[in-house]
Short mmCIF file of C-alpha atoms in Angstrom, two decimals:
data_model
loop_
_atom_site.label_atom_id
_atom_site.label_comp_id
_atom_site.label_asym_id
_atom_site.label_seq_id
_atom_site.Cartn_x
_atom_site.Cartn_y
_atom_site.Cartn_z
CA MET S 1 30.58 -26.08 -42.76
CA PRO S 2 29.54 -26.47 -39.09
CA THR S 3 26.98 -29.18 -38.41
CA PHE S 4 23.51 -28.80 -36.90
CA SER S 5 21.23 -31.37 -35.26
CA ALA S 6 17.62 -31.23 -34.12
CA ASP S 7 15.91 -33.11 -31.26
CA VAL S 8 12.17 -32.96 -30.54
CA TYR S 9 10.56 -33.30 -27.10
CA GLN S 10 6.78 -33.54 -26.95
CA ASN S 11 3.72 -35.51 -25.92
CA GLU S 12 2.31 -36.44 -29.31
CA PHE S 13 -0.98 -37.83 -27.90
CA LEU S 14 -4.12 -35.69 -28.19
CA PRO S 15 -7.60 -36.49 -26.86
CA ASP S 16 -10.54 -37.10 -29.18
CA GLY S 17 -11.19 -33.74 -30.83
CA GLY S 18 -7.95 -32.20 -29.46
CA THR S 19 -6.26 -29.52 -31.57
CA ASP S 20 -3.14 -27.99 -30.00
CA VAL S 21 0.30 -29.58 -30.28
CA HIS S 22 3.30 -28.27 -28.33
CA ALA S 23 6.91 -29.31 -28.78
CA ILE S 24 10.37 -28.23 -27.66
CA VAL S 25 12.92 -28.46 -30.46
CA THR S 26 16.58 -28.36 -29.46
CA ILE S 27 18.95 -27.16 -32.18
CA THR S 28 22.63 -27.86 -31.58
CA CYS S 29 25.50 -26.40 -33.59
CA THR S 30 28.99 -27.89 -33.55
CA GLY S 31 32.12 -26.86 -35.40
CA ALA S 32 31.22 -23.17 -35.71
CA GLY S 33 33.78 -22.15 -33.11
CA ALA S 34 36.59 -23.69 -35.15
CA VAL S 35 35.52 -21.66 -38.17
CA GLY S 36 34.91 -18.42 -36.30
CA GLN S 37 35.24 -15.09 -38.08
CA ALA S 38 38.09 -15.79 -40.47
CA GLY S 39 38.40 -12.18 -41.57
CA ALA S 40 37.88 -12.90 -45.26
CA GLY S 41 35.56 -9.96 -45.74
CA ASP S 42 32.67 -11.80 -44.12
CA ALA S 43 32.48 -10.06 -40.72
CA ALA S 44 32.17 -6.53 -39.40
CA GLU S 45 32.24 -5.33 -35.79
CA LEU S 46 31.22 -2.04 -34.20
CA VAL S 47 31.90 -0.73 -30.72
CA ILE S 48 29.35 1.96 -29.78
CA VAL S 49 30.11 3.87 -26.57
CA ASP S 50 27.92 6.41 -24.79
CA THR S 51 30.05 9.54 -24.35
CA SER S 52 27.26 11.82 -23.06
CA GLY S 53 27.81 14.10 -20.11
CA SER S 54 26.32 11.66 -17.63
CA MET S 55 29.23 9.28 -18.32
CA ASP S 56 31.69 11.74 -16.76
CA GLY S 57 33.99 10.29 -14.14
CA GLU S 58 34.53 6.59 -13.52
CA ASN S 59 32.06 5.49 -16.21
CA ILE S 60 33.90 7.13 -19.10
CA ALA S 61 37.24 5.94 -17.72
CA ALA S 62 35.92 2.38 -17.54
CA ALA S 63 34.39 2.71 -21.03
CA ARG S 64 37.81 3.62 -22.47
CA THR S 65 39.29 0.48 -20.93
CA ALA S 66 36.36 -1.69 -21.98
CA ALA S 67 36.40 -0.48 -25.59
CA ALA S 68 40.11 -1.24 -25.79
CA ALA S 69 39.50 -4.70 -24.33
CA ALA S 70 36.85 -5.36 -27.00
CA LEU S 71 39.18 -4.18 -29.77
CA ASP S 72 41.85 -6.59 -28.52
CA GLN S 73 39.45 -9.49 -29.13
CA ILE S 74 38.66 -8.67 -32.77
CA ASN S 75 40.48 -11.01 -35.13
CA ASP S 76 42.87 -9.60 -37.70
CA GLY S 77 41.17 -9.11 -41.05
CA VAL S 78 37.71 -8.35 -39.59
CA TRP S 79 36.19 -5.03 -40.60
CA PHE S 80 35.61 -2.71 -37.63
CA ALA S 81 34.86 0.83 -36.48
CA VAL S 82 34.13 2.75 -33.28
CA ILE S 83 31.22 5.14 -32.70
CA ALA S 84 31.00 7.73 -29.90
CA GLY S 85 27.40 8.54 -29.01
CA SER S 86 25.85 11.54 -27.30
CA HIS S 87 22.97 13.71 -28.59
CA GLU S 88 24.61 12.99 -31.93
CA ALA S 89 26.70 10.13 -33.27
CA ARG S 90 30.34 10.50 -34.28
CA LEU S 91 32.60 8.06 -36.09
CA ALA S 92 35.49 8.04 -33.64
CA TYR S 93 37.54 5.60 -35.70
CA PRO S 94 38.63 5.32 -38.50
CA TYR S 95 39.73 8.93 -38.74
CA GLY S 96 38.80 11.34 -41.47
CA ARG S 97 35.92 9.35 -42.94
CA GLU S 98 32.29 10.28 -42.86
CA LEU S 99 31.43 6.62 -43.30
CA GLY S 100 33.64 3.59 -43.51
CA MET S 101 35.35 0.72 -41.78
CA VAL S 102 38.87 -0.66 -41.85
CA ARG S 103 40.28 -4.15 -41.44
CA MET S 104 41.80 -5.06 -38.12
CA ASP S 105 45.58 -5.38 -37.99
CA ALA S 106 48.28 -4.30 -35.56
CA GLN S 107 48.35 -0.73 -36.86
CA THR S 108 44.58 -0.12 -37.00
CA ARG S 109 44.16 -1.73 -33.58
CA ALA S 110 46.68 0.67 -32.06
CA GLN S 111 45.07 3.65 -33.79
CA ALA S 112 41.60 2.67 -32.62
CA LYS S 113 42.77 2.20 -29.03
CA ALA S 114 44.37 5.64 -29.17
CA ALA S 115 41.04 7.06 -30.36
CA VAL S 116 39.03 5.53 -27.52
CA ALA S 117 41.65 6.64 -25.00
CA GLY S 118 40.65 10.19 -25.92
CA PHE S 119 36.94 9.73 -25.18
CA ALA S 120 35.50 12.59 -23.14
CA ALA S 121 32.01 12.86 -21.65
CA ASP S 122 29.85 15.67 -23.00
CA GLY S 123 26.39 16.33 -24.44
CA GLY S 124 23.06 14.52 -24.25
CA THR S 125 21.69 11.12 -25.24
CA ALA S 126 20.02 10.22 -28.54
CA MET S 127 20.51 6.53 -29.17
CA GLY S 128 18.58 6.62 -32.42
CA THR S 129 21.37 8.66 -33.98
CA TRP S 130 23.86 6.01 -32.87
CA LEU S 131 21.84 3.25 -34.50
CA THR S 132 21.37 5.22 -37.71
CA LEU S 133 25.10 5.89 -38.05
CA ALA S 134 25.86 2.26 -37.18
CA THR S 135 23.55 1.07 -39.94
CA ARG S 136 25.20 3.37 -42.47
CA VAL S 137 28.74 2.46 -41.41
CA LEU S 138 28.08 -1.27 -41.59
CA ALA S 139 26.42 -0.88 -44.98
CA SER S 140 29.68 0.56 -46.29
CA VAL S 141 31.13 -2.97 -46.30
CA PRO S 142 28.70 -4.92 -48.52
CA SER S 143 30.93 -8.02 -48.41
CA ALA S 144 30.34 -8.43 -44.66
CA VAL S 145 27.60 -11.03 -44.21
CA GLN S 146 27.97 -11.04 -40.45
CA ARG S 147 27.48 -7.68 -38.75
CA HIS S 148 27.59 -7.22 -34.99
CA ALA S 149 27.83 -4.36 -32.49
CA ILE S 150 28.31 -3.76 -28.79
CA LEU S 151 26.29 -0.81 -27.51
CA LEU S 152 26.91 0.77 -24.09
CA THR S 153 24.83 3.44 -22.36
CA ASP S 154 24.34 4.79 -18.85
CA GLY S 155 21.28 6.95 -19.33
CA ILE S 156 17.83 7.57 -20.76
CA ASN S 157 17.16 8.54 -24.36
CA GLN S 158 16.25 12.17 -23.62
CA HIS S 159 17.38 14.15 -26.64
CA GLU S 160 15.18 12.74 -29.40
CA THR S 161 11.53 11.77 -29.58
CA PRO S 162 10.31 8.22 -29.01
CA GLU S 163 9.22 8.20 -32.63
CA GLN S 164 12.74 9.07 -33.80
CA LEU S 165 14.21 6.21 -31.74
CA SER S 166 11.57 3.80 -33.08
CA ALA S 167 12.35 4.80 -36.66
CA ALA S 168 16.07 4.26 -36.07
CA ILE S 169 15.43 0.84 -34.54
CA GLU S 170 13.33 -0.18 -37.52
CA GLY S 171 16.02 1.09 -39.87
CA ALA S 172 18.60 -1.07 -38.12
CA ARG S 173 16.40 -4.17 -37.82
CA GLY S 174 17.81 -7.00 -39.90
CA GLN S 175 20.95 -5.03 -40.73
CA PHE S 176 23.06 -6.09 -37.76
CA GLN S 177 22.90 -7.74 -34.36
CA ALA S 178 23.63 -5.77 -31.20
CA ASP S 179 24.45 -6.80 -27.66
CA CYS S 180 23.42 -3.90 -25.40
CA ARG S 181 24.72 -3.07 -21.95
CA GLY S 182 23.72 -0.47 -19.38
CA VAL S 183 26.08 0.68 -16.65
CA GLY S 184 24.79 1.92 -13.31
CA ALA S 185 21.20 2.58 -12.27
CA ALA S 186 20.16 5.59 -14.38
CA TRP S 187 19.19 3.82 -17.64
CA GLU S 188 15.86 2.20 -18.50
CA VAL S 189 15.91 -1.56 -18.98
CA ALA S 190 12.75 -1.60 -21.13
CA GLU S 191 14.17 1.03 -23.48
CA VAL S 192 17.47 -0.76 -24.04
CA ARG S 193 15.77 -4.16 -24.18
CA ARG S 194 13.66 -2.85 -27.06
CA ILE S 195 16.82 -2.12 -29.03
CA ALA S 196 18.44 -5.46 -28.17
CA THR S 197 15.29 -7.44 -28.98
CA ALA S 198 14.83 -5.79 -32.37
CA LEU S 199 18.49 -6.38 -33.20
CA MET S 200 18.52 -9.99 -31.98
CA GLY S 201 21.04 -9.35 -29.22
CA THR S 202 21.23 -9.47 -25.45
CA VAL S 203 20.64 -6.85 -22.79
CA ASP S 204 22.33 -6.87 -19.41
CA LEU S 205 23.29 -4.74 -16.45
CA ILE S 206 26.86 -3.76 -15.60
CA ALA S 207 26.40 -2.77 -11.99
CA ARG S 208 29.95 -1.59 -11.43
CA PRO S 209 32.14 0.31 -13.91
CA GLU S 210 35.10 -1.91 -13.05
CA ASP S 211 33.21 -4.91 -14.47
CA MET S 212 32.78 -3.30 -17.88
CA ALA S 213 36.04 -4.46 -19.48
CA ALA S 214 35.50 -8.14 -18.69
CA ASP S 215 31.95 -7.95 -20.03
CA PHE S 216 33.03 -6.31 -23.31
CA GLU S 217 35.87 -8.78 -23.70
CA GLY S 218 33.48 -11.71 -23.25
CA ILE S 219 30.93 -10.34 -25.72
CA MET S 220 33.52 -9.78 -28.42
CA ARG S 221 35.21 -13.13 -27.84
CA ALA S 222 31.84 -14.85 -28.27
CA ALA S 223 31.22 -12.88 -31.47
CA MET S 224 34.56 -14.04 -32.86
CA GLY S 225 33.48 -17.65 -32.29
CA ARG S 226 30.32 -17.42 -34.38
CA GLY S 227 31.18 -19.25 -37.56
CA VAL S 228 27.62 -19.20 -38.91
CA ALA S 229 26.61 -15.67 -39.87
CA GLU S 230 22.86 -16.18 -40.17
CA ALA S 231 20.46 -19.10 -39.84
CA ALA S 232 16.69 -19.44 -39.91
CA LEU S 233 14.30 -21.76 -38.15
CA ARG S 234 11.80 -23.00 -40.73
CA VAL S 235 8.44 -24.31 -39.56
CA TRP S 236 6.17 -26.18 -41.97
CA ALA S 237 2.58 -26.93 -40.90
CA PRO S 238 0.00 -28.84 -42.95
CA GLN S 239 -2.86 -27.31 -44.88
CA GLY S 240 -5.55 -26.08 -42.50
CA ALA S 241 -3.19 -25.83 -39.52
CA GLN S 242 -2.20 -22.65 -37.68
CA VAL S 243 1.23 -21.95 -36.17
CA LEU S 244 0.23 -20.40 -32.83
CA PHE S 245 3.73 -19.26 -31.88
CA VAL S 246 7.45 -19.91 -32.25
CA ARG S 247 9.59 -18.90 -29.27
CA GLN S 248 13.21 -19.31 -28.37
CA VAL S 249 13.08 -20.48 -24.76
CA ALA S 250 16.74 -21.20 -23.97
CA PRO S 251 19.20 -19.78 -23.21
CA THR S 252 16.83 -16.80 -23.17
CA VAL S 253 13.15 -16.23 -23.89
CA GLU S 254 12.56 -14.50 -27.22
CA ASP S 255 9.24 -14.53 -29.09
CA LEU S 256 9.96 -14.98 -32.80
CA THR S 257 6.34 -15.30 -33.95
CA ALA S 258 6.02 -11.82 -35.45
CA ARG S 259 9.34 -12.19 -37.31
CA ARG S 260 7.96 -14.86 -39.63
CA GLN S 261 8.83 -14.57 -43.32
CA ASP S 262 6.92 -16.81 -45.68
CA VAL S 263 9.00 -19.35 -47.58
CA ASN S 264 5.87 -20.80 -49.20
CA PRO S 265 2.19 -20.95 -48.22
CA LEU S 266 2.83 -23.71 -45.64
CA THR S 267 6.31 -22.75 -44.38
CA GLY S 268 7.55 -19.77 -42.41
CA ALA S 269 11.16 -18.82 -41.66
CA TYR S 270 12.09 -17.26 -38.32
CA PRO S 271 15.51 -15.54 -38.03
CA THR S 272 17.88 -16.85 -35.37
CA GLY S 273 20.96 -14.72 -36.05
CA ALA S 274 24.55 -15.90 -35.88
CA TRP S 275 25.66 -19.19 -34.29
CA GLY S 276 28.71 -20.47 -32.48
CA ASP S 277 29.11 -23.86 -30.82
CA GLU S 278 25.90 -23.91 -28.78
CA SER S 279 22.41 -25.33 -28.26
CA ARG S 280 19.17 -23.39 -28.28
CA ASP S 281 15.66 -24.57 -27.42
CA TYR S 282 12.56 -23.47 -29.32
CA HIS S 283 8.92 -23.88 -28.30
CA VAL S 284 6.69 -24.49 -31.32
CA ALA S 285 2.90 -24.58 -30.95
CA VAL S 286 0.59 -25.64 -33.78
CA ARG S 287 -3.23 -25.85 -33.90
CA LEU S 288 -4.56 -28.65 -36.10
CA PRO S 289 -8.09 -29.42 -37.29
CA ALA S 290 -9.65 -31.76 -34.72
CA LYS S 291 -9.55 -35.48 -35.55
CA VAL S 292 -10.97 -38.63 -34.03
CA VAL S 293 -9.29 -41.38 -32.06
CA GLY S 294 -6.82 -43.49 -33.98
CA GLN S 295 -5.83 -40.88 -36.55
CA GLU S 296 -2.24 -39.70 -36.83
CA GLN S 297 -0.78 -36.63 -38.51
CA LEU S 298 2.50 -34.79 -38.98
CA ALA S 299 1.86 -31.56 -37.10
CA ALA S 300 5.01 -29.66 -38.04
CA ARG S 301 8.37 -30.03 -39.70
CA VAL S 302 11.00 -27.87 -37.98
CA GLN S 303 14.22 -27.23 -39.87
CA LEU S 304 17.40 -25.22 -39.38
CA ALA S 305 18.45 -23.61 -42.65
CA VAL S 306 21.51 -21.59 -43.61
CA GLY S 307 20.58 -19.77 -46.79
CA ASP S 308 18.69 -22.25 -48.92
CA GLU S 309 20.39 -25.29 -47.39
CA VAL S 310 18.53 -27.27 -44.73
CA LEU S 311 21.07 -28.61 -42.23
CA ALA S 312 18.83 -30.20 -39.57
CA GLN S 313 15.23 -31.33 -39.21
CA GLY S 314 12.88 -32.46 -36.47
CA LEU S 315 9.33 -33.80 -36.83
CA VAL S 316 6.44 -32.86 -34.54
CA LYS S 317 3.68 -35.48 -34.52
CA ALA S 318 0.07 -35.79 -33.42
CA LEU S 319 -1.75 -39.02 -32.56
CA TRP S 320 -5.34 -38.95 -31.29
CA SER S 321 -6.09 -41.36 -28.44
CA ASN S 322 -8.80 -42.13 -25.88
CA ASP S 323 -6.23 -43.22 -23.28
CA ASP S 324 -6.29 -40.53 -20.59
CA THR S 325 -2.94 -41.66 -19.18
CA LEU S 326 -1.37 -40.69 -22.51
CA THR S 327 -3.35 -37.59 -23.48
CA THR S 328 -3.17 -35.83 -20.10
CA ARG S 329 0.59 -36.15 -19.75
CA ILE S 330 2.50 -32.89 -20.26
CA ASP S 331 5.99 -33.30 -21.63
CA PRO S 332 8.48 -32.11 -18.94
CA ALA S 333 10.36 -29.87 -21.37
CA VAL S 334 7.16 -28.20 -22.57
CA ALA S 335 5.97 -27.68 -19.00
CA HIS S 336 9.34 -26.31 -17.90
CA TYR S 337 9.67 -23.76 -20.66
CA THR S 338 6.02 -22.71 -20.52
CA GLY S 339 6.67 -21.78 -16.91
CA GLN S 340 9.93 -20.01 -17.77
CA ALA S 341 8.24 -17.88 -20.43
CA GLU S 342 5.50 -16.89 -17.99
CA LEU S 343 8.15 -16.18 -15.35
CA ALA S 344 9.83 -13.60 -17.60
CA GLU S 345 6.49 -11.94 -18.31
CA VAL S 346 5.29 -11.67 -14.72
CA ILE S 347 8.65 -10.36 -13.47
CA GLN S 348 8.58 -7.55 -16.02
CA ASP S 349 4.89 -6.82 -15.39
CA GLY S 350 5.42 -6.85 -11.63
CA LEU S 351 8.35 -4.45 -11.72
CA ALA S 352 6.44 -2.13 -14.07
CA ALA S 353 3.47 -2.12 -11.67
CA LYS S 354 5.78 -1.44 -8.74
CA ALA S 355 7.34 1.52 -10.56
CA ALA S 356 3.84 2.85 -11.30
CA GLY S 357 2.87 2.64 -7.62
CA ASP S 358 0.39 -0.22 -8.10
CA SER S 359 1.40 -2.30 -5.08
CA ASP S 360 -1.45 -4.81 -5.37
CA THR S 361 -0.62 -5.78 -8.95
CA ALA S 362 3.10 -5.78 -8.22
CA THR S 363 2.59 -8.11 -5.25
CA ALA S 364 0.39 -10.48 -7.25
CA LYS S 365 2.73 -10.60 -10.25
CA LEU S 366 5.93 -10.98 -8.26
CA GLY S 367 4.24 -13.59 -6.04
CA ARG S 368 3.41 -15.58 -9.17
CA ALA S 369 7.05 -15.14 -10.23
CA VAL S 370 8.25 -16.62 -6.95
CA GLN S 371 5.89 -19.56 -7.44
CA LEU S 372 7.06 -20.17 -11.02
CA ALA S 373 10.73 -19.85 -10.10
CA ALA S 374 10.24 -22.54 -7.46
CA GLU S 375 8.29 -24.81 -9.81
CA THR S 376 10.88 -24.57 -12.61
CA GLY S 377 13.91 -24.79 -10.35
CA ASN S 378 15.19 -21.35 -11.31
CA GLU S 379 17.25 -20.69 -8.21
CA GLU S 380 18.91 -17.61 -9.67
CA ALA S 381 15.52 -15.96 -10.21
CA THR S 382 14.46 -16.90 -6.67
CA THR S 383 17.61 -15.32 -5.25
CA ARG S 384 17.02 -12.11 -7.20
CA LEU S 385 13.33 -12.02 -6.24
CA ARG S 386 14.21 -12.28 -2.54
CA LYS S 387 15.86 -8.86 -2.82
CA ILE S 388 12.58 -7.34 -4.01
CA VAL S 389 10.00 -9.26 -1.97
CA GLU S 390 9.81 -11.10 1.33
CA ILE S 391 8.74 -14.67 0.54
CA GLU S 392 6.26 -16.14 3.02
CA ASP S 393 5.28 -19.21 0.99
CA ALA S 394 6.96 -19.97 -2.34
CA ASP S 395 4.55 -22.79 -3.19
CA THR S 396 1.53 -20.48 -3.10
CA GLY S 397 3.36 -17.35 -4.22
CA THR S 398 2.60 -15.48 -1.01
CA VAL S 399 4.94 -12.49 -0.76
CA ARG S 400 5.21 -8.97 0.60
CA LEU S 401 6.96 -6.11 -1.18
CA ARG S 402 10.09 -4.97 0.60
CA ARG S 403 9.92 -1.35 1.70
CA SER S 404 13.49 -0.50 0.80
CA VAL S 405 14.91 -1.93 -2.42
CA ASP S 406 18.17 -1.09 -4.17
CA LYS S 407 17.45 0.14 -7.71
CA LEU S 408 20.31 -2.00 -9.02
CA ASP S 409 18.67 -5.11 -7.55
CA GLU S 410 15.45 -4.30 -9.43
CA MET S 411 17.37 -3.77 -12.66
CA ALA S 412 19.33 -7.00 -12.18
CA LEU S 413 16.06 -8.91 -11.78
CA ASP S 414 14.59 -7.20 -14.84
CA THR S 415 17.55 -7.82 -17.16
CA ALA S 416 17.87 -11.43 -15.98
CA SER S 417 14.14 -12.15 -16.35
CA THR S 418 14.49 -13.62 -19.85
CA LYS S 419 17.42 -15.88 -18.95
CA THR S 420 16.21 -19.44 -18.51
CA THR S 421 17.45 -22.58 -16.85
CA ARG S 422 17.88 -25.60 -19.11
CA VAL S 423 15.55 -28.51 -18.56
CA LYS S 424 17.06 -31.95 -18.04
CA LYS S 425 15.63 -33.93 -20.96
#
């Protein structure tokens, strides 16, 4: 069994009558990469490729190569299948089955690669049908406790209603994880992010078709290194306390608050998905009943659990004091990630306002983003923002919208908005 550890970073001192406690909890997993997906019936992989008419040309050619590259990374013994998606979903491999998966070996790999080599672009786009078929196909292998998919698209979900897509997303939620990619500039980041967020995966831009194969290969290689199929972050808070929020803040920002499942009246479990050898940071905020100077209380117990087994634990504390030098200090990790979470929000809000023609709001939001990127040392975000705005003063967030902006630059900023820089603790 891989090992987990938990480290807590916080300022535990609260002023007289103070209520809110914030902490960053770093969970580190080691040994999962050595276990990986052993292929003993415990893992299933799907490759879902957009084959709609808009993919015609270099996109579909690159998708054939990328799908083959992903298939090459799947370990022997792992269950797998390939779905071709247009205005309807089709099980491209294995052949002759309405639903089903096969185990990877030399023969099935060759057959699957032959199937993707025959992909042709035709039809419309209805991603909900892809997700619904994916859910059914993965359910055909009940022994697979770890289920993962790569989903590629190049366009907008035009051939089904928003309600149909939402229903398909809800049907897939909790059934598998999906890393989603969009190629080119004709897809909607918010639409694909909604799928990736619900399915606990990533969303990113593939600006050039020739980069697709390397991206697919990397995604599948990472999936093969996840030796822990599913883990949950458990947060206990004392009677009378309120858990304000639980957010993953590194390597990406992801609000887990609404995903809480009650373990008991005082403990909630928040899904974290599969793990490889990695560290993730979580921001936990708890509101306690106000107490007077000198009192001390355990504010939260944060645990990493696999099934019913708790493998790591960190304690969040509260100590009321009248020493202003202690109570006014903000822990550097908390400050850093609070800024990073706001940065993601204002970038997305600013780009949405810009697309809607609201230049004043876009300027204000993106100016705040420039300010936050400077404060948190997020140089990558600053570089991307410079392609959208002219920065006059980063410290004050004074910017001007650029008149001519490449759509791909906007999409790159949007997809990267939730990626955070790690704080030096």
